Coordinates of C-alpha atoms in Angstrom, one line a residue:
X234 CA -22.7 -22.3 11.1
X235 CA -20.3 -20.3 13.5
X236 CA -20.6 -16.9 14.0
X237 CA -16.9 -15.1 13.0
X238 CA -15.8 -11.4 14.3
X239 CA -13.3 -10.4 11.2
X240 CA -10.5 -7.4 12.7
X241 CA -7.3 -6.6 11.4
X242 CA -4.4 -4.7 12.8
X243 CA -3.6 -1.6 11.0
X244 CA -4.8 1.9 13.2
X245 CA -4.3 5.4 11.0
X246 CA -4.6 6.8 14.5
X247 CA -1.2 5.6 15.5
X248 CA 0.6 5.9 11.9
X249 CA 0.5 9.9 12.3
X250 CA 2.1 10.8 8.3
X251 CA -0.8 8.6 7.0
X252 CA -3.7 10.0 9.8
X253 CA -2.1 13.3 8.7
X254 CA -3.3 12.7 5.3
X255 CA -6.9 12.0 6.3
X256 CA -7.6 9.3 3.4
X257 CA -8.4 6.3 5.6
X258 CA -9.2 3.1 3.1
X259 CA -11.7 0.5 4.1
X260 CA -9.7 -2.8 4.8
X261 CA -10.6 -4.4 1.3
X262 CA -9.0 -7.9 1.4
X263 CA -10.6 -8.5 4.7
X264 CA -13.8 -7.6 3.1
X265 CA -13.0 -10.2 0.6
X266 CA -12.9 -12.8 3.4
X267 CA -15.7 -11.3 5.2
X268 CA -17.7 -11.7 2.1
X269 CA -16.7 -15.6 1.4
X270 CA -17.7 -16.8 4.7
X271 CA -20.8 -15.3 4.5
X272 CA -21.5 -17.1 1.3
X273 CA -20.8 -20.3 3.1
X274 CA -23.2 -19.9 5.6
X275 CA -21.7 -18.3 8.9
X276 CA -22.5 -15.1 10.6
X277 CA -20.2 -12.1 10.4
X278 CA -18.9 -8.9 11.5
X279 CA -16.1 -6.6 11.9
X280 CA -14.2 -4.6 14.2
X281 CA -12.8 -2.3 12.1
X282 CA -9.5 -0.7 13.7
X283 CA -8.8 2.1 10.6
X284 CA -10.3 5.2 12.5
X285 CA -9.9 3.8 16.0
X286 CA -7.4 5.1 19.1
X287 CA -7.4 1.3 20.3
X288 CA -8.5 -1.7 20.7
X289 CA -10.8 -0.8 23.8
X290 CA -14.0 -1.4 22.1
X291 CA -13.5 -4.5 21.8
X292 CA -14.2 -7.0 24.7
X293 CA -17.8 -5.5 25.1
X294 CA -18.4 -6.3 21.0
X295 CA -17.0 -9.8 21.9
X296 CA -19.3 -10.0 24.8
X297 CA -22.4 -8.7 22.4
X298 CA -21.5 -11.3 19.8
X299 CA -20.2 -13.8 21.3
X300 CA -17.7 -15.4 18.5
X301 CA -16.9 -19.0 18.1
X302 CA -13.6 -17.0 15.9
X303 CA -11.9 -14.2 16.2
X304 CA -10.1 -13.6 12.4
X305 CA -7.6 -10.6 12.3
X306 CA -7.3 -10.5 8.5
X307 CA -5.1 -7.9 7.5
X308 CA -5.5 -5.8 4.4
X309 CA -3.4 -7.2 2.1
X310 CA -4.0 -5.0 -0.3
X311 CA -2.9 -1.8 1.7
X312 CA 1.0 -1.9 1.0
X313 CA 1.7 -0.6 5.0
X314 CA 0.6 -4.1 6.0
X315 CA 3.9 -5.4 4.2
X316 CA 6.3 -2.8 6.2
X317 CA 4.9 -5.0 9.6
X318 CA 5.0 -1.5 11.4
X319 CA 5.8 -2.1 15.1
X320 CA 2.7 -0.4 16.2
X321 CA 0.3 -2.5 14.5
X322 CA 2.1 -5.8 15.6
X323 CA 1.5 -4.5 19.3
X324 CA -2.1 -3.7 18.6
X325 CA -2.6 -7.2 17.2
X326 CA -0.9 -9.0 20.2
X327 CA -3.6 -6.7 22.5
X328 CA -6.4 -8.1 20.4
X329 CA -5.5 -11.6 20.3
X330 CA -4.8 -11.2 24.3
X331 CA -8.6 -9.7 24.3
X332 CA -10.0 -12.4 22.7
X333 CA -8.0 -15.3 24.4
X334 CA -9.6 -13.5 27.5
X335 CA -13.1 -14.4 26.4
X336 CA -11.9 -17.9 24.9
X337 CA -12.4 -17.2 21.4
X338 CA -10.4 -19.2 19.3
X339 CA -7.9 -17.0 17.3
X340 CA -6.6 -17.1 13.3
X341 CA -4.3 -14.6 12.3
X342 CA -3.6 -13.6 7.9
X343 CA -1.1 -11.2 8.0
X344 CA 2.1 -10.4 6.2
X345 CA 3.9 -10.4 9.6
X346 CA 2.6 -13.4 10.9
X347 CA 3.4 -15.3 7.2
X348 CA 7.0 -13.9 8.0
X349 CA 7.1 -14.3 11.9
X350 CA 4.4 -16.6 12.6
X351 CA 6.0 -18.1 16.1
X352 CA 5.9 -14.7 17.4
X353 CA 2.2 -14.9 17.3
X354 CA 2.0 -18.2 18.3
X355 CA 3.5 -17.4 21.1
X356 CA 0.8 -14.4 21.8
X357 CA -2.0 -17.0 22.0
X358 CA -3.1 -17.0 18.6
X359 CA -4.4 -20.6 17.7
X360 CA -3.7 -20.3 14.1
X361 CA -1.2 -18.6 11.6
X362 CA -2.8 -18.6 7.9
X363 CA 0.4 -17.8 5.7
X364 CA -0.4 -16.6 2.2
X365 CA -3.4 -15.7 0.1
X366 CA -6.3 -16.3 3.1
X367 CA -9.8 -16.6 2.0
X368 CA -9.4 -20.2 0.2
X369 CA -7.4 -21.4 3.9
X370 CA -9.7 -19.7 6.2
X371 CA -12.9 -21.5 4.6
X372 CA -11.2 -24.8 4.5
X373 CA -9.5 -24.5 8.1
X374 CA -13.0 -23.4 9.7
X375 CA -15.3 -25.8 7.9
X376 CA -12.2 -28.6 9.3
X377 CA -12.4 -27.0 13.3
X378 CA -16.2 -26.9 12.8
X379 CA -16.3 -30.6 11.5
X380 CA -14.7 -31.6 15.2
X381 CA -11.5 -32.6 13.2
X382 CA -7.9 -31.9 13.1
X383 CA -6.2 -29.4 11.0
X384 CA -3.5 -31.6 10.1
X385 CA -4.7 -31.7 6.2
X386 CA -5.5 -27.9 6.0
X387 CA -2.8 -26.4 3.8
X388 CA -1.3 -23.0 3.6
X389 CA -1.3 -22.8 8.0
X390 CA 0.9 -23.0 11.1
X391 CA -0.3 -23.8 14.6
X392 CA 1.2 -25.1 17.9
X393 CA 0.4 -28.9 18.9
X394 CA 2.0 -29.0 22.7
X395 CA 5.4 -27.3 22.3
X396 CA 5.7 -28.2 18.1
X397 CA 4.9 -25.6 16.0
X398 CA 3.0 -27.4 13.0
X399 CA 3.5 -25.8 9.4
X400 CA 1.3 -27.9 6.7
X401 CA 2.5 -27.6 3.5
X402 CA 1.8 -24.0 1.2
X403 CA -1.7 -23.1 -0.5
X404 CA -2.2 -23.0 -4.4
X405 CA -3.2 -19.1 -5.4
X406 CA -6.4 -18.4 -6.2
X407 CA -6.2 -18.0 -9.9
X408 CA -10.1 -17.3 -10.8
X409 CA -10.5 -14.2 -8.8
X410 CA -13.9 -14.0 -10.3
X411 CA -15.2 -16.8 -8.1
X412 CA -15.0 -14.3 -4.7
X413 CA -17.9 -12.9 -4.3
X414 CA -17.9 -8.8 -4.2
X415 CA -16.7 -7.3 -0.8
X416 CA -18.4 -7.5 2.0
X417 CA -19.0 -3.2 2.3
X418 CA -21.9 -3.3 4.3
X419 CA -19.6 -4.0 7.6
X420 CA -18.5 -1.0 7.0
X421 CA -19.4 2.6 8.8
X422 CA -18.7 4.4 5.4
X423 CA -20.3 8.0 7.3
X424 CA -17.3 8.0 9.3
X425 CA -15.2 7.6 6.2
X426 CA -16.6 10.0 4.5
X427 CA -16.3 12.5 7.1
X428 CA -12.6 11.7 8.0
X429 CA -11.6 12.7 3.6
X430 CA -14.5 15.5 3.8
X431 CA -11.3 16.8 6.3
X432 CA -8.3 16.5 3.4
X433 CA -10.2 18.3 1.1
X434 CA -10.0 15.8 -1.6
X435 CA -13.3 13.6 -2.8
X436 CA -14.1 10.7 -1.7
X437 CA -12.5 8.0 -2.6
X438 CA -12.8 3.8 -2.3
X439 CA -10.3 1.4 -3.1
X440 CA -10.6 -1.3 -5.7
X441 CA -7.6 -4.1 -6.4
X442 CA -8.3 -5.4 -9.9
X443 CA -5.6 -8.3 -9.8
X444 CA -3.1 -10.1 -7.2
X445 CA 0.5 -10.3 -7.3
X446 CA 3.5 -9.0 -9.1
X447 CA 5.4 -10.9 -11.9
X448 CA 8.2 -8.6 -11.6
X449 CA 11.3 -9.4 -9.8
X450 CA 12.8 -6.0 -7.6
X451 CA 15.0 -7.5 -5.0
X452 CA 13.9 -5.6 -2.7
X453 CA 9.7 -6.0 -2.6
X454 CA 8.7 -8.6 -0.8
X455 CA 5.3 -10.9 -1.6
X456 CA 4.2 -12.4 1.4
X457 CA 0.9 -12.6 0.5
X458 CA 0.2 -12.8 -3.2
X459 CA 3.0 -13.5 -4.4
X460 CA 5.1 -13.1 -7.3
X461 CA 2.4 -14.1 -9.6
X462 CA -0.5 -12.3 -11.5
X463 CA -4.0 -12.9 -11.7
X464 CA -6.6 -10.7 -12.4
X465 CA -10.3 -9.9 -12.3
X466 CA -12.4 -9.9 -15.5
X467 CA -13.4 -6.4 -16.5
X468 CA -16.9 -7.2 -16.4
X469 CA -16.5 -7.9 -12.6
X470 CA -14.7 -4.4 -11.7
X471 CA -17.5 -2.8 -14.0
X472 CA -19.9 -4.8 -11.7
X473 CA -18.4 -4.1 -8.3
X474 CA -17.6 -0.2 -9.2
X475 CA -21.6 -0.1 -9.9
X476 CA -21.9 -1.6 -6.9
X477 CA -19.8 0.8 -4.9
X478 CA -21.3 4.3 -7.1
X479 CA -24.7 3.2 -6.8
X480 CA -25.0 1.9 -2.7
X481 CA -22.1 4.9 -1.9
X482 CA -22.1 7.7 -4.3
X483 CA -18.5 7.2 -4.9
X484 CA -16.9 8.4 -8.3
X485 CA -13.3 8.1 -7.5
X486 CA -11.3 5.3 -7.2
X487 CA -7.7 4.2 -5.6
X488 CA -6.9 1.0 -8.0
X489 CA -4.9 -0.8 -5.0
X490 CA -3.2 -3.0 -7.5
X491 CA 0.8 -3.5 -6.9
X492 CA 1.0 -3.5 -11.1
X493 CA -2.4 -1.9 -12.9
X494 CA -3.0 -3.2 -16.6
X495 CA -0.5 -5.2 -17.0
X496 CA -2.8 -8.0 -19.3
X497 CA -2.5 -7.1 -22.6
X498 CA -6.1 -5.3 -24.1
X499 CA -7.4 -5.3 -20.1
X500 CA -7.3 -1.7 -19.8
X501 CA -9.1 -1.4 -23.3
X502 CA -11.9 -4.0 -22.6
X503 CA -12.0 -2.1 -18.8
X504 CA -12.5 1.5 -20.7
X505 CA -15.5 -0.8 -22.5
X506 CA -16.9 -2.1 -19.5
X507 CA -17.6 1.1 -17.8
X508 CA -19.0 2.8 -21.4
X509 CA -21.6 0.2 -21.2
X510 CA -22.4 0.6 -18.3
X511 CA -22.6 4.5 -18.5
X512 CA -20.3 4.7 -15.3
X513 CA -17.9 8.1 -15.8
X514 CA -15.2 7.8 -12.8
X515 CA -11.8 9.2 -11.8
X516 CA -9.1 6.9 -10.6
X517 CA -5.6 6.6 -10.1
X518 CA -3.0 3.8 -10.0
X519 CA 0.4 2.2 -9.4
X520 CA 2.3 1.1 -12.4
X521 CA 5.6 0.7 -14.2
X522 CA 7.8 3.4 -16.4
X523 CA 8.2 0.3 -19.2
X524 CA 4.6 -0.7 -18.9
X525 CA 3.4 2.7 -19.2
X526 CA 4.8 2.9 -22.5
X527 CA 3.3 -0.4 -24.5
X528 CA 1.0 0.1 -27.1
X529 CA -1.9 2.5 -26.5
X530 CA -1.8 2.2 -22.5
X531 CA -1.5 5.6 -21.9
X532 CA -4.7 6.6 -24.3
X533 CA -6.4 3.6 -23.2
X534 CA -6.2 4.8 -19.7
X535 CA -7.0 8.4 -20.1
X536 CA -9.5 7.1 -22.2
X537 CA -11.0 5.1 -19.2
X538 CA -10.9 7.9 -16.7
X539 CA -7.3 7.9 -15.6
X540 CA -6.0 11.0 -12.8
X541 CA -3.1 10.0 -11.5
X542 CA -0.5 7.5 -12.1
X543 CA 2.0 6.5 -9.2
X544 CA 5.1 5.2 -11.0
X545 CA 7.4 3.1 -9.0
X546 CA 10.7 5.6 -10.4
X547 CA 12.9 4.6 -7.1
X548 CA 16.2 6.0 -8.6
X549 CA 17.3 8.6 -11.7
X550 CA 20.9 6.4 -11.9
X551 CA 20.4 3.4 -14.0
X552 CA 23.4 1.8 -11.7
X553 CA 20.9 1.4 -8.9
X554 CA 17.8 0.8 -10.8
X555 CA 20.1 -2.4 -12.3
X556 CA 21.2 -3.3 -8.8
X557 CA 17.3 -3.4 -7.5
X558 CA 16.7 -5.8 -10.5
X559 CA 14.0 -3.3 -11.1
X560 CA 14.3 -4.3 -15.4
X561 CA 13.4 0.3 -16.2
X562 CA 15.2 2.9 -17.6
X563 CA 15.8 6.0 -16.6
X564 CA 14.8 7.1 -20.0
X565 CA 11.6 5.4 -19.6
X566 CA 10.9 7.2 -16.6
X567 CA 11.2 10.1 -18.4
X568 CA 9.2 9.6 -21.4
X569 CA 6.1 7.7 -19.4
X570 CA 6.2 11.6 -17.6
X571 CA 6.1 13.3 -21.0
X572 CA 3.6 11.3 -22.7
X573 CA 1.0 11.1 -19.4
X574 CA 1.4 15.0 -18.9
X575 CA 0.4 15.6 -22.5
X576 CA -2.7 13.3 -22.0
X577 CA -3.1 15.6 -18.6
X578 CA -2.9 12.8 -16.3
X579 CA -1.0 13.8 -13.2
X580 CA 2.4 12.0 -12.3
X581 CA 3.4 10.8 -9.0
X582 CA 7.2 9.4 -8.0
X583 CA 7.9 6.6 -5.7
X584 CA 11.4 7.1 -4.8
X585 CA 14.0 5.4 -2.8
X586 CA 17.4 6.3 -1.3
X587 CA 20.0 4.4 0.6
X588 CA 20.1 1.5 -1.6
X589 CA 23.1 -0.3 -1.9
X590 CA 26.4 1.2 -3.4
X591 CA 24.5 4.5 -3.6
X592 CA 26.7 7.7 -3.9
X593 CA 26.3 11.1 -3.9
X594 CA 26.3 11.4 -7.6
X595 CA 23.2 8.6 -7.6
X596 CA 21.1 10.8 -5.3
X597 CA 22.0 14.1 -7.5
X598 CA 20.6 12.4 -10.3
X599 CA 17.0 11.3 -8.3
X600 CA 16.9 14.7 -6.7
X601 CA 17.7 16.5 -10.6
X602 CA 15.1 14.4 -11.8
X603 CA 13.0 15.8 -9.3
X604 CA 13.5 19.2 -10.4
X605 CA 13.5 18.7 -14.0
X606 CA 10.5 17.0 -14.4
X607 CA 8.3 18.4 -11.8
X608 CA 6.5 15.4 -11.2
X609 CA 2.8 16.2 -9.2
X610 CA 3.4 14.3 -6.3
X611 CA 6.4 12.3 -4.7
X612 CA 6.7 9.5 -2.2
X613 CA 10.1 9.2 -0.3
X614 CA 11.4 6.6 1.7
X615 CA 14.6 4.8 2.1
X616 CA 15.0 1.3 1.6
X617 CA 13.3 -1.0 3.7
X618 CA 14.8 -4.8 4.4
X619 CA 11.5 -6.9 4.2
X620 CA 11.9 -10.4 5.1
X621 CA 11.9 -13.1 1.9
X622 CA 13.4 -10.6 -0.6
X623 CA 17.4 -10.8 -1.6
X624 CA 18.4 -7.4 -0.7
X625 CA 17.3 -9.0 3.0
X626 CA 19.1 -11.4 2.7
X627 CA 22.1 -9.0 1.9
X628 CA 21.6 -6.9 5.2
X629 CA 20.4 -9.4 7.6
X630 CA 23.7 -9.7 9.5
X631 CA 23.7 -6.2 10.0
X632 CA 20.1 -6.0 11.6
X633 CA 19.6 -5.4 15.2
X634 CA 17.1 -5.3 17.5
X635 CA 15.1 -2.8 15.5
X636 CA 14.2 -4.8 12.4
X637 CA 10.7 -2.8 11.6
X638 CA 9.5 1.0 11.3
X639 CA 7.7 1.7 14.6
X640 CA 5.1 3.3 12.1
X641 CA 5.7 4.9 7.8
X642 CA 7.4 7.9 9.3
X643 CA 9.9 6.2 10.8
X644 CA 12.7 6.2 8.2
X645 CA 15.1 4.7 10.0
X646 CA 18.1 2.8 7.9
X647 CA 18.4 -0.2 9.8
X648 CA 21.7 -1.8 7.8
X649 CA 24.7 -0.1 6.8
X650 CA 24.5 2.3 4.4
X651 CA 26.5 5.2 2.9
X652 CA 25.4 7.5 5.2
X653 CA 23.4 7.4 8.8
X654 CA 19.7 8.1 9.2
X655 CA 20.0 11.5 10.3
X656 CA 21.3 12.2 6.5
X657 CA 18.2 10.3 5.2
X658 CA 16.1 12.2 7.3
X659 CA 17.0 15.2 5.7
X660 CA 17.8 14.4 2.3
X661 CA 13.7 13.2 2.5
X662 CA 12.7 17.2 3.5
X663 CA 15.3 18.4 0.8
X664 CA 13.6 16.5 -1.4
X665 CA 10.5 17.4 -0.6
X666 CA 11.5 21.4 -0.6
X667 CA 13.1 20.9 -4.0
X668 CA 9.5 18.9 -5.6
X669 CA 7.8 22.4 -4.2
X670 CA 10.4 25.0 -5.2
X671 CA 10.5 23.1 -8.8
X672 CA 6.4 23.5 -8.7
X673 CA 6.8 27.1 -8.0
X674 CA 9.2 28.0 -10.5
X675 CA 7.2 26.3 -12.9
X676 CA 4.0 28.2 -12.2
X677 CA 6.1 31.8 -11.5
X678 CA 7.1 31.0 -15.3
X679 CA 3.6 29.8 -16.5
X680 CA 2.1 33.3 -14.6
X681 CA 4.7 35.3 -16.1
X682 CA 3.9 34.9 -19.3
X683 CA 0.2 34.5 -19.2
X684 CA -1.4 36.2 -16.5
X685 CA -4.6 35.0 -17.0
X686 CA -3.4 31.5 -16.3
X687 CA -3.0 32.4 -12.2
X688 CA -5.3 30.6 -10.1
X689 CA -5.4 30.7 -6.5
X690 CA -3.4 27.4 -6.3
X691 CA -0.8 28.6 -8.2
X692 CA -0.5 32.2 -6.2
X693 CA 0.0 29.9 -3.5
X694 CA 2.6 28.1 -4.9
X695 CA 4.7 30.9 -6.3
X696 CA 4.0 33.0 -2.5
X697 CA 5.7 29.7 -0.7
X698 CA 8.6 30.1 -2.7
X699 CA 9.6 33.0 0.2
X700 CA 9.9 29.7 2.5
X701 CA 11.1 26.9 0.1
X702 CA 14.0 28.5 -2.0
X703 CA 16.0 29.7 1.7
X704 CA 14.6 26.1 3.2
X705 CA 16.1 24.1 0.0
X706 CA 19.5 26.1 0.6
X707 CA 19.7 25.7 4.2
X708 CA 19.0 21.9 3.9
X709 CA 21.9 21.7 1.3
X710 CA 24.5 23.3 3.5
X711 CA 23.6 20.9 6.2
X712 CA 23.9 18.0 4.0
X713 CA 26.9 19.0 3.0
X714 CA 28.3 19.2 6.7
X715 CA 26.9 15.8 7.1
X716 CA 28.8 14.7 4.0
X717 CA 32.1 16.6 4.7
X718 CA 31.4 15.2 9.0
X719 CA 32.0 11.7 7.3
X720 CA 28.4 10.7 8.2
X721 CA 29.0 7.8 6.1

């Protein structure tokens, strides 16, 4: 069997707002494919790029191992894989260089090579997989290993001569149970550890419990799993969170999942799972507003261990939550905030400005939002064209060269908008002032009238009111300028 060296091309290192935050996650879905390849028979390792400057390291590993393959299998799992940041695409073209160097034959899963798969053609990589990999990558080695052509090997894109080759598209996985658990043991977890001992938060792993997203937002693209949804059996997640609590100590979990319990009585039979197994663990997720509110979720998930829950909010108007097809209400949003705060399960807001038709009377509603219900954390970005989705399709005449971040920070509105990026780049500190001035107020209150509720988080809180209060009002007389300068 041949001997494969798995990468992939993200680097925290040169994405400083996420290095920032010092909670690196192992790449998971190349584990996954790690792990399958393994079963089959062939050797394996990785060159894991998450806590690396560059890619320097690796010609001497290449060297030492000697690879009939070079795989850089992107997490598809870690949502900055989707944005196909600049940075990452360069540091993948520098690897597949590297190992074209050594004559290494070169396969590339990514969402940026599914959209833009010539570009990496033309780098020197040998093969594109496009889609959900692990299935393709088996079948497309065992075919090169066999001596024979990959004309039959769907779900792939390669150059014969001067043709580039795409073979018809890959059935999903839908029995997710049939991969075996991830291959962790490539991984330097030490170094991990020591990189989130720095934020001052636990430790924390990432687990994806399903693939996909049956929901329709113009605006998300799928490259990899599609819009679809399959999930893991509880008993497996039970199995592999063992796994990862026993071999790593780890009690706290990210639940990577673009839509978390969405399968009716899954949450319920999960809470089971880990009762029988005597596994107590914290863990937070991504869901919906409308989701949030079926049934028993919400006590099912507290229940089950449930911190945090990052709800995909993007707008308080309903005019723009309609034109993002995102199918919520604002009221929902509101009430899945009310109902998880009483169960005292943190909220979290993704939100989005610069859609489409937004005003300034859709932005005072997000930001009002923002102050009214406190929410625990926010994430703020402006809208992002990602290739295959409609609201692309809508702003792809007015792309230019710059159709991708350079890394998450970037924020950059790269279509025609109501206003220019300068405004967006400070409406997104505004914001963020206005999340930790409503914090502040709220704990100034809770102190007020209950002294023996201050803690040294919430001094701290009400004593950065002295920056944020002047900060918010300063940032609202320059927006106004911008607004009044016509930076629209």
């Amino acid at each position: 069997m041949s001997e494969i060296l798995f990468s992939h091309s993200y680097f925290y290192r040169l994405d400083p707002k996420q290095w920032k935050n010092k909670m690196p996650f192992p790449p998971l879905g190349t584990l996954y494919a790690a792990a399958l390849m393994r079963e089959h028979g062939h050797g394996i390792d990785l060159f894991d790029t998450n806590l690396l400057q560059d890619a320097s390291e690796l010609p001497a590993l290449i060297k030492f191992r000697k690879p009939k393959y070079f795989v850089v299998y992107d997490d598809g799992f870690n949502y900055l894989t989707k944005m196909c940041l600049t940075k990452m695409r360069e540091a993948c073209f520098q690897m597949i260089a590297i190992a074209k160097a050594a004559q290494v034959t070169v396969i590339v899963s990514s969402s940026d090579a599914t959209d833009h798969f010539d570009l990496y053609l033309e780098r020197g990589a040998d093969y594109i997989i496009r889609g959900e990999g692990e299935m393709t990558l088996l079948d497309l080695i065992t075919t090169l290993d066999a001596g024979e052509e990959p004309d039959r090997v769907a779900g792939i894109a390669y150059r014969r001569g001067f043709q580039t080759m795409l073979n018809g598209p890959r059935s999903v996985l839908h029995d997710l149970d049939a991969l075996p658990i991830p291959a962790w043991d490539l991984v330097d977890m030490n170094s991990y550890k020591l990189v989130w001992l720095e934020s001052g938060k636990p430790f924390t792993l990432n687990i994806a419990t399903t693939r996909g997203c049956p929901y329709k937002c113009n605006w998300c693209a799928k490259p990899i799993y599609g819009n679809r949804y399959n999930s893991h059996s509880p008993r497996y997640i039970g199995e592999h969170i063992q796994f990862l609590r026993e071999t790593f100590g780890v009690k706290r979990f990210w639940m990577c999942d673009d839509i978390f319990g969405l399968k009716p009585g899954w949450v319920r039979e999960f809470g089971d799972e880990l009762y029988r197994r005597k596994l107590n663990i914290r863990y937070y997720i991504q869901s919906r507003a409308d989701l949030l509110l079926k049934e028993n979720t919400i006590d099912e998930l507290a229940a089950s261990g449930l911190e945090e829950a990052w709800i995909g909010a993007e707008s308080a108007s309903q005019k723009i939550l309609d034109a993002m097809d995102k199918g919520t209400k604002v009221s929902q949003i509101y009430e899945a905030t009310r109902l998880l705060k009483a169960r005292g399960i943190r909220v979290a807001f993704f939100l989005q400005f610069g859609y489409l038709g937004e005003n300034l009377e859709d932005i005072e509603k997000t930001v009002s939002m923002v102050r009214e219900l406190a929410p625990d954390n926010i994430g703020v970005s402006v809208s992002y064209p990602l290739p295959g989705t409609k609201f692309y399709e809508k702003v792809r005449d007015q792309l230019g060269e710059k159709a991708n971040w350079r890394d998450s920070d970037d924020l950059d509105l790269m279509f025609k908008g109501s206003f220019k990026s300068k405004y967006y780049k400070r409406l997104q500190r505004f914001v963020h002032k206005e999340f930790r001035k409503a914090h502040g107020i709220r704990n100034l209150r809770t102190v007020a009238s209950n002294p023996l509720r201050l803690s040294v988080r919430k001094f701290k809180s009400i004593a950065k009111l002295g920056y944020y209060i002047p900060g918010a009002y300063a940032d609202t007389l320059l927006l106004k300028r911008m607004q009044d300068g016509r930076g629209v």
